[in-house]
Tab-separated table of C-alpha atoms and ligand atoms in Angstrom:
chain	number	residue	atom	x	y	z
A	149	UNK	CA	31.176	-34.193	10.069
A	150	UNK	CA	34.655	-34.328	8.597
A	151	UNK	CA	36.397	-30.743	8.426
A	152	UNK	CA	36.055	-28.861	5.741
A	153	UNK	CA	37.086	-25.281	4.449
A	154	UNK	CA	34.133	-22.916	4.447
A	155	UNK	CA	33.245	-19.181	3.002
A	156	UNK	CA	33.106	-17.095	5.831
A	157	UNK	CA	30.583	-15.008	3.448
A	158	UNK	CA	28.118	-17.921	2.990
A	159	UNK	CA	26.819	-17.715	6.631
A	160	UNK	CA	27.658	-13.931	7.356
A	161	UNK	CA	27.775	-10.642	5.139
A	162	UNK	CA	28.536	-7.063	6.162
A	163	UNK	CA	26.268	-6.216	3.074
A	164	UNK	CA	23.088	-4.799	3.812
A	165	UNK	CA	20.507	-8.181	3.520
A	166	UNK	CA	18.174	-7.715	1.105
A	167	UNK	CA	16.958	-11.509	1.307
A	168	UNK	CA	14.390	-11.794	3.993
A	169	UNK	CA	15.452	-15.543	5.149
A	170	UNK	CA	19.056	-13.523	6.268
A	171	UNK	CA	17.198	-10.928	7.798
A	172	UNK	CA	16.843	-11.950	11.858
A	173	UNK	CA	14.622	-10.422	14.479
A	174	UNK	CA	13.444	-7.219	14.301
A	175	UNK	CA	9.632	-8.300	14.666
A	176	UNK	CA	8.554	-5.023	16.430
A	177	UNK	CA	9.673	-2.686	13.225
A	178	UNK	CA	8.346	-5.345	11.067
A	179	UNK	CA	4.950	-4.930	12.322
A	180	UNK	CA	5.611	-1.064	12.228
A	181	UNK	CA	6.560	-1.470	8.976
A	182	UNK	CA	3.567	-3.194	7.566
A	183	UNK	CA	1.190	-0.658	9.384
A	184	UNK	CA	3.257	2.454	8.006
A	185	UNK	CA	2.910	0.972	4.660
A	186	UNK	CA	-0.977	0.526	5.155
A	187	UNK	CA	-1.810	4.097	5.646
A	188	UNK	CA	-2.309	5.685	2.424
A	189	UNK	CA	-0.550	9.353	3.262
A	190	UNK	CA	2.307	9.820	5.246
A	191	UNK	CA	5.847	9.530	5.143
A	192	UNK	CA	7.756	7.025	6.647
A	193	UNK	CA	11.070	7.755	8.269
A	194	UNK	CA	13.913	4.977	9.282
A	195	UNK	CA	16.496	6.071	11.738
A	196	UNK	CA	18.871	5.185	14.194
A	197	UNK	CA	22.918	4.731	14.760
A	198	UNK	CA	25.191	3.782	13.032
A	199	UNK	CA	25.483	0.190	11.596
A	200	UNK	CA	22.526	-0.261	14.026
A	201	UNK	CA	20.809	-2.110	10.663
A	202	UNK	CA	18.849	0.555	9.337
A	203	UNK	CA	18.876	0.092	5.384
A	204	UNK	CA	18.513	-3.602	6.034
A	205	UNK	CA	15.227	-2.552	6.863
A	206	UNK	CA	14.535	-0.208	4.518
A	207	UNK	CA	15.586	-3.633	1.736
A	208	UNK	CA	13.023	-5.539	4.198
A	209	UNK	CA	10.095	-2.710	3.644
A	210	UNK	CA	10.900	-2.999	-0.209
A	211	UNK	CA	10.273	-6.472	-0.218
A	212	UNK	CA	6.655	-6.216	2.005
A	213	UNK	CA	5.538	-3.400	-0.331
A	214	UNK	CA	6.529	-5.487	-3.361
A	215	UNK	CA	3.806	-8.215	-1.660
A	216	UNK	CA	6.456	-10.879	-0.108
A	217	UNK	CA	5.574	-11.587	3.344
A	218	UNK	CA	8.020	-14.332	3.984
A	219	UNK	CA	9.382	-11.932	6.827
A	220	UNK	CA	5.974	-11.694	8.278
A	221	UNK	CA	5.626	-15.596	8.065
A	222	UNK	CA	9.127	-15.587	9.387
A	223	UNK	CA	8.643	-13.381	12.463
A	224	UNK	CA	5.159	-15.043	13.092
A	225	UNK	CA	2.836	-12.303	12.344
A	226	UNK	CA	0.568	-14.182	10.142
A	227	UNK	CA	-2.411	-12.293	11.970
A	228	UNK	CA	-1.296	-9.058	10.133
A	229	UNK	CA	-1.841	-10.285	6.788
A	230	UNK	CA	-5.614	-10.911	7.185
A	231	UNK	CA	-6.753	-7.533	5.737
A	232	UNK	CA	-5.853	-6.955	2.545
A	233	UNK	CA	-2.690	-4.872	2.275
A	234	UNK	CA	-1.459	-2.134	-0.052
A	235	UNK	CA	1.060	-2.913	-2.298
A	236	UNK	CA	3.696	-0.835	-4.216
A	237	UNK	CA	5.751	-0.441	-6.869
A	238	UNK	CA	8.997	0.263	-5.622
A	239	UNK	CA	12.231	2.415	-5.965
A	240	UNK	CA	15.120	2.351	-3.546
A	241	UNK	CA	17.691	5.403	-3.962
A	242	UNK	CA	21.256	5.623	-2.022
A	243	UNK	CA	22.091	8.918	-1.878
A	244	UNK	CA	25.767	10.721	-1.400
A	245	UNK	CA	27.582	13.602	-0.548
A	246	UNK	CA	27.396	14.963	-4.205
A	247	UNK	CA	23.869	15.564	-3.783
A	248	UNK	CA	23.646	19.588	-2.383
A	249	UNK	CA	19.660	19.657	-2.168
A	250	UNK	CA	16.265	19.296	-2.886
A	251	UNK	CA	16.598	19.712	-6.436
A	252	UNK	CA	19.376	17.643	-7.135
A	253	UNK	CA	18.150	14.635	-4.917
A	254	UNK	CA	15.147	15.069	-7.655
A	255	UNK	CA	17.059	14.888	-10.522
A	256	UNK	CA	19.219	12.423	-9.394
A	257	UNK	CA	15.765	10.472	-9.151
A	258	UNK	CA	14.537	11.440	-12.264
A	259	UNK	CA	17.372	10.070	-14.210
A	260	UNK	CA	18.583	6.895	-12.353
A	261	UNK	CA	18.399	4.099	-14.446
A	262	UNK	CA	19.194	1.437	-12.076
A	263	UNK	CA	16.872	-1.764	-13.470
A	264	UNK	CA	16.597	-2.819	-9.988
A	265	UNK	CA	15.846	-0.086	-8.127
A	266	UNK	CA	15.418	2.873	-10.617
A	267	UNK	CA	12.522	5.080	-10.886
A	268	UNK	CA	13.004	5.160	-14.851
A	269	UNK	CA	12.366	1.717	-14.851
A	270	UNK	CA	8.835	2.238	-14.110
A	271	UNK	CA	8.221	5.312	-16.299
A	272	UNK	CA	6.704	4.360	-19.677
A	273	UNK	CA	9.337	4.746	-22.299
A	274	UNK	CA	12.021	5.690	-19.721
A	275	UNK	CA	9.859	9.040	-19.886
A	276	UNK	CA	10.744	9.591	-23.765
A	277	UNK	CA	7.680	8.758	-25.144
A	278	UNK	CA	6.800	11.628	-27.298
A	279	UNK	CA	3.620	12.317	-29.060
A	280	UNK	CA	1.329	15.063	-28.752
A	281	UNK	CA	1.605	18.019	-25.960
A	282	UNK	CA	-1.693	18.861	-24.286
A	283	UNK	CA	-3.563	20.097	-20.949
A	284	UNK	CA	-5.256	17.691	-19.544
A	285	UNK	CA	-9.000	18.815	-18.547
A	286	UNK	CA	-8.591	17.018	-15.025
A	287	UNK	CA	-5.611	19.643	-14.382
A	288	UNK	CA	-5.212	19.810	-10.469
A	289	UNK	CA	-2.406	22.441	-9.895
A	290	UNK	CA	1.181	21.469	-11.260
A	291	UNK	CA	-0.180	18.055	-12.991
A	292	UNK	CA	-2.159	19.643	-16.078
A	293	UNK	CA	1.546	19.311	-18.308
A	294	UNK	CA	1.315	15.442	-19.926
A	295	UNK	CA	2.174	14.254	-23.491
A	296	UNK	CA	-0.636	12.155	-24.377
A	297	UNK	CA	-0.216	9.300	-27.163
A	298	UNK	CA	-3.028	9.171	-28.867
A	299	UNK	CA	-4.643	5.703	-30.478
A	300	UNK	CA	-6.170	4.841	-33.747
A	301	UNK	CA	-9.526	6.567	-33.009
A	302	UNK	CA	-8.202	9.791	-32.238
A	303	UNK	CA	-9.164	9.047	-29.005
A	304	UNK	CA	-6.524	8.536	-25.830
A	305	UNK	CA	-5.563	5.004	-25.860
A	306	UNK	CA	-2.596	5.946	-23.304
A	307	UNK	CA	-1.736	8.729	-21.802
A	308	UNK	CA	2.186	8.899	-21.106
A	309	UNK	CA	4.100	11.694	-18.980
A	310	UNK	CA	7.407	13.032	-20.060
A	311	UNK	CA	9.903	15.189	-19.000
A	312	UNK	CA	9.481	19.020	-18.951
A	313	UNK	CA	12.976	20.520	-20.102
A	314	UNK	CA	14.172	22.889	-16.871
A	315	UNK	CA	11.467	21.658	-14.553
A	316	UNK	CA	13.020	18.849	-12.554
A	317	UNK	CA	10.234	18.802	-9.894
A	318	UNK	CA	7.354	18.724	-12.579
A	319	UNK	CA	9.389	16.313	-14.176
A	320	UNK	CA	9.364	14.232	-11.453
A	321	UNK	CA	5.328	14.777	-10.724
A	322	UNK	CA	4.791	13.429	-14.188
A	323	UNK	CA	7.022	10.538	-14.051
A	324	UNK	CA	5.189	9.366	-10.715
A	325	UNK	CA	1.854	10.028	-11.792
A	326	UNK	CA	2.400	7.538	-14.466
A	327	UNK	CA	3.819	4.753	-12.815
A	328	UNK	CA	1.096	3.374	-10.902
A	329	UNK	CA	-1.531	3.389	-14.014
A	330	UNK	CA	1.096	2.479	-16.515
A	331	UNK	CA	2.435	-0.463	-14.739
A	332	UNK	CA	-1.088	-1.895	-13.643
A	333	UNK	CA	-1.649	-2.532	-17.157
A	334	UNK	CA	1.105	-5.169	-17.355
A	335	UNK	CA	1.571	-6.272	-13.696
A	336	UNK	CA	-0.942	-6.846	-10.737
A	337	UNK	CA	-2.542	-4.693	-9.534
A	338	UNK	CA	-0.599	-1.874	-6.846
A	339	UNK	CA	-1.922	0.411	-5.348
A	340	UNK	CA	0.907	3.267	-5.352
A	341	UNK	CA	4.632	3.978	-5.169
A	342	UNK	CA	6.892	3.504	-2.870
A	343	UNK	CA	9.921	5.961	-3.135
A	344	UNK	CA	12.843	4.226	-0.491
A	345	UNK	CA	15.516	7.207	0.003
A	346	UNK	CA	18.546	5.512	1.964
A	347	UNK	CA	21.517	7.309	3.422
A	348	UNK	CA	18.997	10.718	3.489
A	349	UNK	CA	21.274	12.013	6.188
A	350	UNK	CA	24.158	13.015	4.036
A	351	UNK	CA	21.996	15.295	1.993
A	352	UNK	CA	24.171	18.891	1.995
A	353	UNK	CA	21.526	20.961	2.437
A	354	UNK	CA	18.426	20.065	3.919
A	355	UNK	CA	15.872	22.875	3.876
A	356	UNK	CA	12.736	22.588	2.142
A	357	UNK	CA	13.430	18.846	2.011
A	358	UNK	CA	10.536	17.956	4.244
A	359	UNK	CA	8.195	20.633	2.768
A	360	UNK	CA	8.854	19.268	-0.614
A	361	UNK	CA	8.214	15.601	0.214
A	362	UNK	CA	4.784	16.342	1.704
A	363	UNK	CA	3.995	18.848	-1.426
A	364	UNK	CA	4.901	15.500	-3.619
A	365	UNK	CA	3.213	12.845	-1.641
A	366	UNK	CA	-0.038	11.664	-2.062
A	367	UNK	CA	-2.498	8.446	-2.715
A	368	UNK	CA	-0.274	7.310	-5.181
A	369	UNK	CA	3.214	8.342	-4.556
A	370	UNK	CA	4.766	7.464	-0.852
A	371	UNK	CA	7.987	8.190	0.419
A	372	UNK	CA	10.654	6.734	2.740
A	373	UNK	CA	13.799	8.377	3.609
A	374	UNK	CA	16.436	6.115	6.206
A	375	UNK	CA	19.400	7.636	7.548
A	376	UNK	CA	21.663	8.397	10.884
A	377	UNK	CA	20.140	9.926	13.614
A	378	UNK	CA	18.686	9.993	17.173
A	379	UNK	CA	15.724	11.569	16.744
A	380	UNK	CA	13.745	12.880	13.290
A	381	UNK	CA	14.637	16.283	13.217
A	382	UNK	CA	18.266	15.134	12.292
A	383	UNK	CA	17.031	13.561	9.242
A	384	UNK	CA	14.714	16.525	7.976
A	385	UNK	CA	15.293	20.074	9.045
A	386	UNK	CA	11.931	21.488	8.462
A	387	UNK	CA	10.655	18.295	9.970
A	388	UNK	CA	7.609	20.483	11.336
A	389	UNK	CA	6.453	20.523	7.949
A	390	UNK	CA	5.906	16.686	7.629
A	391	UNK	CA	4.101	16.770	11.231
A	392	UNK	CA	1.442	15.246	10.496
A	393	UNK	CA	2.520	12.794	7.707
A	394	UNK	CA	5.067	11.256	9.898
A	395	UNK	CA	2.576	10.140	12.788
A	396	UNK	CA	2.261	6.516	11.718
A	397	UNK	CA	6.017	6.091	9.844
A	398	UNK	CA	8.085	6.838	12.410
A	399	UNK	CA	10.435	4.019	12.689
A	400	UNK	CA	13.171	4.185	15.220
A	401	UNK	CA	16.086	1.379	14.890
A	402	UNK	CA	17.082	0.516	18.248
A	403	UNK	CA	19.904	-1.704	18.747
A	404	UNK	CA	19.062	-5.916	18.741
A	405	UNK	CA	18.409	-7.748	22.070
A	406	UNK	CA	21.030	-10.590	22.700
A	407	UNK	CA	18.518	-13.621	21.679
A	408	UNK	CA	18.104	-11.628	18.062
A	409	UNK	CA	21.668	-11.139	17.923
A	410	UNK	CA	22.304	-14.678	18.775
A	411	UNK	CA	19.547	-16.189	16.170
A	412	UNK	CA	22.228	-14.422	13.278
A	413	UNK	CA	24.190	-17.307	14.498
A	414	UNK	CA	21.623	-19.517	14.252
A	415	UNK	CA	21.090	-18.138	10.726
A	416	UNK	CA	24.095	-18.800	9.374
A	417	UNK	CA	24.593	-21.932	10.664
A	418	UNK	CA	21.789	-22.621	8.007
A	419	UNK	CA	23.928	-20.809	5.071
A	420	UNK	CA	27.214	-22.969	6.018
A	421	UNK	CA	24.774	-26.098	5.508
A	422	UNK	CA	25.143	-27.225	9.085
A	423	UNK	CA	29.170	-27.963	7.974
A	424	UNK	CA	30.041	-25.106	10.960
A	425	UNK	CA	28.476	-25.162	14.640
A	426	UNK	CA	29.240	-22.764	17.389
A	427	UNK	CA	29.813	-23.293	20.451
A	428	UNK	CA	26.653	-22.037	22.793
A	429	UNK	CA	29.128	-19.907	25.279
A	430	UNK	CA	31.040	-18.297	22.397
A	431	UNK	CA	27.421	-17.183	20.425
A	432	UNK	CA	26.842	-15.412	24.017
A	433	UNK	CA	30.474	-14.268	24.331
A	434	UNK	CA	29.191	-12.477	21.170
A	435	UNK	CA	26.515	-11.280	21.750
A	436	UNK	CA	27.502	-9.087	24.291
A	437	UNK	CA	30.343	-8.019	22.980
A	438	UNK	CA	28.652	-6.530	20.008
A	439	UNK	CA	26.431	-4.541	22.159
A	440	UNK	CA	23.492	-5.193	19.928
A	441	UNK	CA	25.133	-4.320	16.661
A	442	UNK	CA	24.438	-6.281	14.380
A	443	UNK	CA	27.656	-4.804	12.323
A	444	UNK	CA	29.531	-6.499	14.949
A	445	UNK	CA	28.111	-9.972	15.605
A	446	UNK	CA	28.401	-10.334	11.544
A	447	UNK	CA	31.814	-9.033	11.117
A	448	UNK	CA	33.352	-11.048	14.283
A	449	UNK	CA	31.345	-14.270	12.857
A	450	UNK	CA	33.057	-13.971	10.364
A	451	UNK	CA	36.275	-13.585	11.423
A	452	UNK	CA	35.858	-16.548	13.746
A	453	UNK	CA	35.246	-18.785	10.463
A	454	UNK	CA	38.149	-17.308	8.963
A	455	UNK	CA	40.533	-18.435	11.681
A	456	UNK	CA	38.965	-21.665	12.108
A	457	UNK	CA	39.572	-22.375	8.497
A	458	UNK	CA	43.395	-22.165	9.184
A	459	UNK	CA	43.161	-23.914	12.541
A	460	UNK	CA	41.781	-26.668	10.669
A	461	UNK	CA	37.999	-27.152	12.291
A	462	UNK	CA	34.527	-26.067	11.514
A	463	UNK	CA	33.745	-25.889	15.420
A	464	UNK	CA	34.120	-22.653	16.670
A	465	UNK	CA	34.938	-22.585	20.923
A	466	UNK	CA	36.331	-20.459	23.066
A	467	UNK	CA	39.849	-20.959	21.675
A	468	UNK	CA	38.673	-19.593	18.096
A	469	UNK	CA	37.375	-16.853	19.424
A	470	UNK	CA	40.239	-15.973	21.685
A	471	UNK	CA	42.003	-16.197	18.371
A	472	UNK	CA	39.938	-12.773	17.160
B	617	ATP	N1	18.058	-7.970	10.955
B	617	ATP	C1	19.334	-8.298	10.713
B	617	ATP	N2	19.740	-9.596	10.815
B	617	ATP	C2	21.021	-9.937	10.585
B	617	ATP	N3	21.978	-9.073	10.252
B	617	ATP	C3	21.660	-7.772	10.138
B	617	ATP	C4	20.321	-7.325	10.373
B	617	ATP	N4	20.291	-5.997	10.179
B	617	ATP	C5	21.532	-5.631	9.838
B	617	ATP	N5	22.365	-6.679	9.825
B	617	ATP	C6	23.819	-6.640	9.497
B	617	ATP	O1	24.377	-5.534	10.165
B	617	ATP	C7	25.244	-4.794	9.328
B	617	ATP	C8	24.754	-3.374	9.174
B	617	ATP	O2	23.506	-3.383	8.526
B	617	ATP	P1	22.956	-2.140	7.710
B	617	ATP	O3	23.908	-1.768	6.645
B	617	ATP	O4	21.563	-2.456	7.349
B	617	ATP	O5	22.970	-1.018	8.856
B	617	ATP	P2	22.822	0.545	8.722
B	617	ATP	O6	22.198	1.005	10.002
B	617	ATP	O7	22.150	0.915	7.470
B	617	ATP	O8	24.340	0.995	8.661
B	617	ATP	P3	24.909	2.438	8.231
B	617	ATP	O9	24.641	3.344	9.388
B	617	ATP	O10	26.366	2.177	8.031
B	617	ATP	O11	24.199	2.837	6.991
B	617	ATP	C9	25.334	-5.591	8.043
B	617	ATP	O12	26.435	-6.453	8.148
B	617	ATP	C10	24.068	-6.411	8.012
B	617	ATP	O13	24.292	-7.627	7.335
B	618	MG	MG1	22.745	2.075	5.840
């Protein structure tokens, strides 16, 4: 094949990979993944270093609770999908520095409009809907506060949540307990929802966290918080408080073995349309250099294309990569 400048970007990001066909190796967590999401209750927690690929993950888990298994397919786990598996709606949440606590990691939630990824998305009327207060008779603690819209027979044709002026967290309770039942109306049929919290560890303050998220969890409303750390009491302070809901979710992101990091290469190899090959050598060069980083083998991939592109070839040796 004749040369041909490439974008270094087609065949390798430093993004986090949201598209499972990107997404490399990893078939351990993937299984852990798909049996954290199976189990009604409980928390699930994603953790590890640095750059280690943690929210890719967390994007991955998003996609299997949204029903697309091409990573199971993928990793050849087709045996997992024989039972029928739950299924989500889904909201993934970045959180930053700005956010001090609990409470404002709530609100933040309760007003993120993000079409993607928002949780607004999936509240009826963006949670405006307003009709008629009253207590519901099926009151169970905090959730007897909805707005109910009532139909042509004076009966409840829909009943619709909305939000409670100065009560963030029953805000939040109502706008979750409506997402599941509103949605299954127009969509197919989930069973829950699936609340993805990435970057959790840069949360100010984190007490009460963990005592919070197992007061709001339940049949129909599961959590996932991702973040930096070794262990799980580094992501949740009053981890003791989640004991028990964390038993099955615990998922611990352990840097990749050389043969995953070298199928990236592999991978993008596909993306460049087979118009760039790598050397065998060089792809193990890599792979130990990046020490199982998968921030590494993706950013010094790229780089390699980069300077091929000026050297004038689409075959990267040992030469291109002496060049980086
Ligand atoms: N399974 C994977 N296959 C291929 N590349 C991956 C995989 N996981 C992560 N990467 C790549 O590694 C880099 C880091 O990934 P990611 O952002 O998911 O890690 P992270 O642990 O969340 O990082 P941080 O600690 O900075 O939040 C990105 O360039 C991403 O494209
Ligand atoms: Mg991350």
């Amino acid at each position: 094949m004749s040369f041909r400048v490439v974008n270094p970007e087609d065949g390798f990001t430093s993004d986090v990979i949201t598209d499972p066909h990107r997404f490399v190796g990893r078939a351990d967590l993937i299984q852990e993944s798909v049996d954290a999401l199976n189990s009604s209750l409980g928390l699930i927690a994603i953790y590890g270093k640095r750059g280690v690929g943690k929210s890719s993950l967390t994007r991955q888990i998003q996609a299997l609770a949204n029903g697309n298994y091409n990573l199971v397919h993928k990793a050849g786990l087709n045996h997992i999908l024989h039972k029928k598996l739950r299924k989500y709606y889904t909201v993934y949440y970045a959180c930053d520095s700005m956010i001090d606590d609990a409470h404002d990691l709530i609100s933040r939630l309760c007003n993120d409009t993000n079409e993607e990824d928002g949780l607004l998305r999936l509240v009826p009327d963006n949670g405006k809907q307003l009709t008629e207060f009253s207590r519901s008779t099926e009151s169970s603690g905090g959730l007897d506060l909805k707005v109910a819209s009532w139909g042509a027979k004076g009966q409840e044709a829909s009943k619709y949540t909305s939000a409670v002026p100065g009560d963030i967290v029953q805000t939040f309770r109502n706008f979750t307990s409506a997402v599941v039942e509103s949605n299954n109306r127009c969509f197919s049929k989930r069973d829950s929802v699936l609340i993805l919290l990435d970057e959790f560890d840069v949360i100010k303050n984190k007490q009460g966290l963990g005592s919070l998220i197992k007061s709001l969890s339940s049949d129909k409303v599961k959590f996932g918080i991702c973040g930096i750390g070794q262990d799980l009491s580094s992501l949740i302070a009053d981890h003791a408080s989640v004991g028990r809901l964390i038993e099955q979710g615990s998922i611990f992101v352990k840097p990749m073995s050389e043969n995953e990091t070298t199928e990236i290469f592999r991978v993008a190899e596909e993306f460049f349309g087979g118009q760039v090959k790598f050397d065998g050598d060089v792809v193990k060069q890599i792979a130990v250099l990046s020490e199982g980083y998968p921030y590494f083998a993706q950013l010094i991939g790229k780089s390699c294309v980069s300077n091929a592109n000026i050297k004038g070839t689409n075959y990267i040796d040992q030469a291109v990569l002496d060049l980086v």
